[in-house]
mmCIF file of C-alpha atoms in Angstrom:
data_model
loop_
_atom_site.group_PDB
_atom_site.id
_atom_site.type_symbol
_atom_site.label_atom_id
_atom_site.label_comp_id
_atom_site.label_asym_id
_atom_site.label_seq_id
_atom_site.Cartn_x
_atom_site.Cartn_y
_atom_site.Cartn_z
ATOM 1 C CA MET A 22 75.590 93.143 114.023
ATOM 2 C CA SER A 23 78.606 90.892 114.287
ATOM 3 C CA LYS A 24 78.692 87.552 112.497
ATOM 4 C CA SER A 25 81.234 86.055 114.914
ATOM 5 C CA SER A 26 80.214 83.630 117.626
ATOM 6 C CA GLU A 27 80.160 84.169 121.377
ATOM 7 C CA LEU A 28 83.209 81.898 121.713
ATOM 8 C CA ALA A 29 85.125 84.183 119.359
ATOM 9 C CA SER A 30 84.157 87.228 121.421
ATOM 10 C CA LYS A 31 85.431 85.590 124.601
ATOM 11 C CA LYS A 32 88.731 84.545 122.986
ATOM 12 C CA VAL A 33 89.329 88.048 121.593
ATOM 13 C CA GLU A 34 88.441 89.630 124.934
ATOM 14 C CA LYS A 35 90.861 87.277 126.705
ATOM 15 C CA SER A 36 93.698 88.013 124.273
ATOM 16 C CA ILE A 37 93.227 91.797 124.595
ATOM 17 C CA HIS A 38 93.223 91.459 128.387
ATOM 18 C CA GLU A 39 96.473 89.460 128.239
ATOM 19 C CA MET A 40 97.996 92.089 125.921
ATOM 20 C CA LYS A 41 97.147 94.877 128.356
ATOM 21 C CA GLU A 42 98.758 92.898 131.180
ATOM 22 C CA GLY A 43 101.843 92.307 128.998
ATOM 23 C CA LYS A 44 101.462 88.519 128.976
ATOM 24 C CA LEU A 45 100.364 87.964 125.361
ATOM 25 C CA ARG A 46 103.097 86.638 123.073
ATOM 26 C CA SER A 47 103.124 86.152 119.316
ATOM 27 C CA GLY A 48 104.152 82.939 117.593
ATOM 28 C CA SER A 49 107.789 84.041 117.559
ATOM 29 C CA GLY A 50 107.720 84.640 121.322
ATOM 30 C CA LYS A 51 107.823 88.434 121.198
ATOM 31 C CA LYS A 52 105.456 90.527 123.303
ATOM 32 C CA VAL A 53 102.361 91.735 121.457
ATOM 33 C CA THR A 54 101.844 95.510 121.691
ATOM 34 C CA SER A 55 99.343 96.063 118.874
ATOM 35 C CA ARG A 56 95.606 95.891 119.560
ATOM 36 C CA LYS A 57 94.992 94.605 116.025
ATOM 37 C CA GLN A 58 97.508 91.812 116.492
ATOM 38 C CA ALA A 59 95.847 90.826 119.783
ATOM 39 C CA ILE A 60 92.470 90.626 118.017
ATOM 40 C CA ALA A 61 93.999 88.503 115.245
ATOM 41 C CA ILE A 62 95.466 86.093 117.809
ATOM 42 C CA GLY A 63 92.093 85.848 119.578
ATOM 43 C CA LEU A 64 90.284 85.095 116.310
ATOM 44 C CA SER A 65 92.908 82.510 115.384
ATOM 45 C CA GLU A 66 92.464 80.755 118.738
ATOM 46 C CA ALA A 67 88.685 80.829 118.283
ATOM 47 C CA ARG A 68 89.012 79.240 114.824
ATOM 48 C CA GLU A 69 91.188 76.484 116.307
ATOM 49 C CA ALA A 70 88.521 75.919 118.967
ATOM 50 C CA GLY A 71 85.905 75.452 116.226
ATOM 51 C CA ALA A 72 84.154 78.834 116.175
ATOM 52 C CA LYS A 73 82.683 79.957 112.874
ATOM 53 C CA ILE A 74 84.340 83.237 111.917
ATOM 54 C CA PRO A 75 84.069 84.802 108.450
ATOM 55 C CA LYS A 76 87.352 85.277 106.603
ATOM 56 C CA LYS A 77 88.603 88.715 105.609
ATOM 57 C CA SER A 78 87.135 89.964 102.344
ATOM 58 C CA ALA A 79 89.432 90.073 99.310
ATOM 59 C CA ALA A 80 89.217 93.875 99.165
ATOM 60 C CA LYS A 81 90.617 94.238 102.693
ATOM 61 C CA LYS A 82 93.398 91.712 102.079
ATOM 62 C CA ALA A 83 94.629 93.299 98.837
ATOM 63 C CA GLY A 84 95.662 96.667 100.260
ATOM 64 C CA PRO A 85 96.228 99.744 98.135
ATOM 65 C CA ALA A 86 96.426 99.242 94.386
ATOM 66 C CA LYS A 87 99.778 99.823 92.743
ATOM 67 C CA LYS A 88 100.063 102.640 90.230
ATOM 68 C CA GLU A 89 101.370 101.591 86.861
ATOM 69 C CA ALA A 90 103.901 103.628 84.915
ATOM 70 C CA HIS A 91 102.795 105.384 81.783
ATOM 71 C CA PRO A 92 103.434 103.007 78.853
ATOM 72 C CA ASP A 93 105.211 105.684 76.765
ATOM 73 C CA LEU A 94 107.787 106.552 79.436
ATOM 74 C CA PRO A 95 111.045 104.591 79.553
ATOM 75 C CA ILE A 96 111.936 102.817 82.784
ATOM 76 C CA ILE A 97 115.237 104.188 84.101
ATOM 77 C CA SER A 98 117.099 103.775 87.365
ATOM 78 C CA LYS A 99 117.724 106.518 89.893
ATOM 79 C CA GLU A 100 121.360 106.770 88.765
ATOM 80 C CA GLN A 101 120.363 107.204 85.123
ATOM 81 C CA TYR A 102 117.879 109.907 86.126
ATOM 82 C CA GLN A 103 120.553 111.800 88.098
ATOM 83 C CA ILE A 104 123.072 111.587 85.231
ATOM 84 C CA ALA A 105 120.456 112.807 82.749
ATOM 85 C CA ALA A 106 119.689 115.743 85.063
ATOM 86 C CA LEU A 107 123.363 116.760 85.055
ATOM 87 C CA PHE A 108 123.519 116.944 81.266
ATOM 88 C CA LYS A 109 120.164 118.653 80.823
ATOM 89 C CA LYS A 110 120.494 122.121 79.308
ATOM 90 C CA PRO A 111 118.797 124.963 81.218
#
C-alpha cells in the first residue's frame, strides 16, 4: 500500500500524461523523456502543493558502495602501470 496522498497520485499521473504528449519540461527547459524523471517532477509538484510524501530512504540515495583498494597495494597511475608492464620480465 502506498503512503503517498491522493493529491500526489494526481500530480504524478498528470506529469506522466504531459511527458507522453511531449509537453513536460524539466527545470532547465529541456523535454523530459524519462518516466522516472516525470514521476520525480510530479512528486516535487505535490510536495510544493502541500502533500505529505515520504522522502527516499538513505539506502536508495547512496547508490552502489565503492570498493576500496587493498591496503598493501601501492596506488599507481595508468601510465606507471603501462611502463612497469614494458619492463616486466617474461
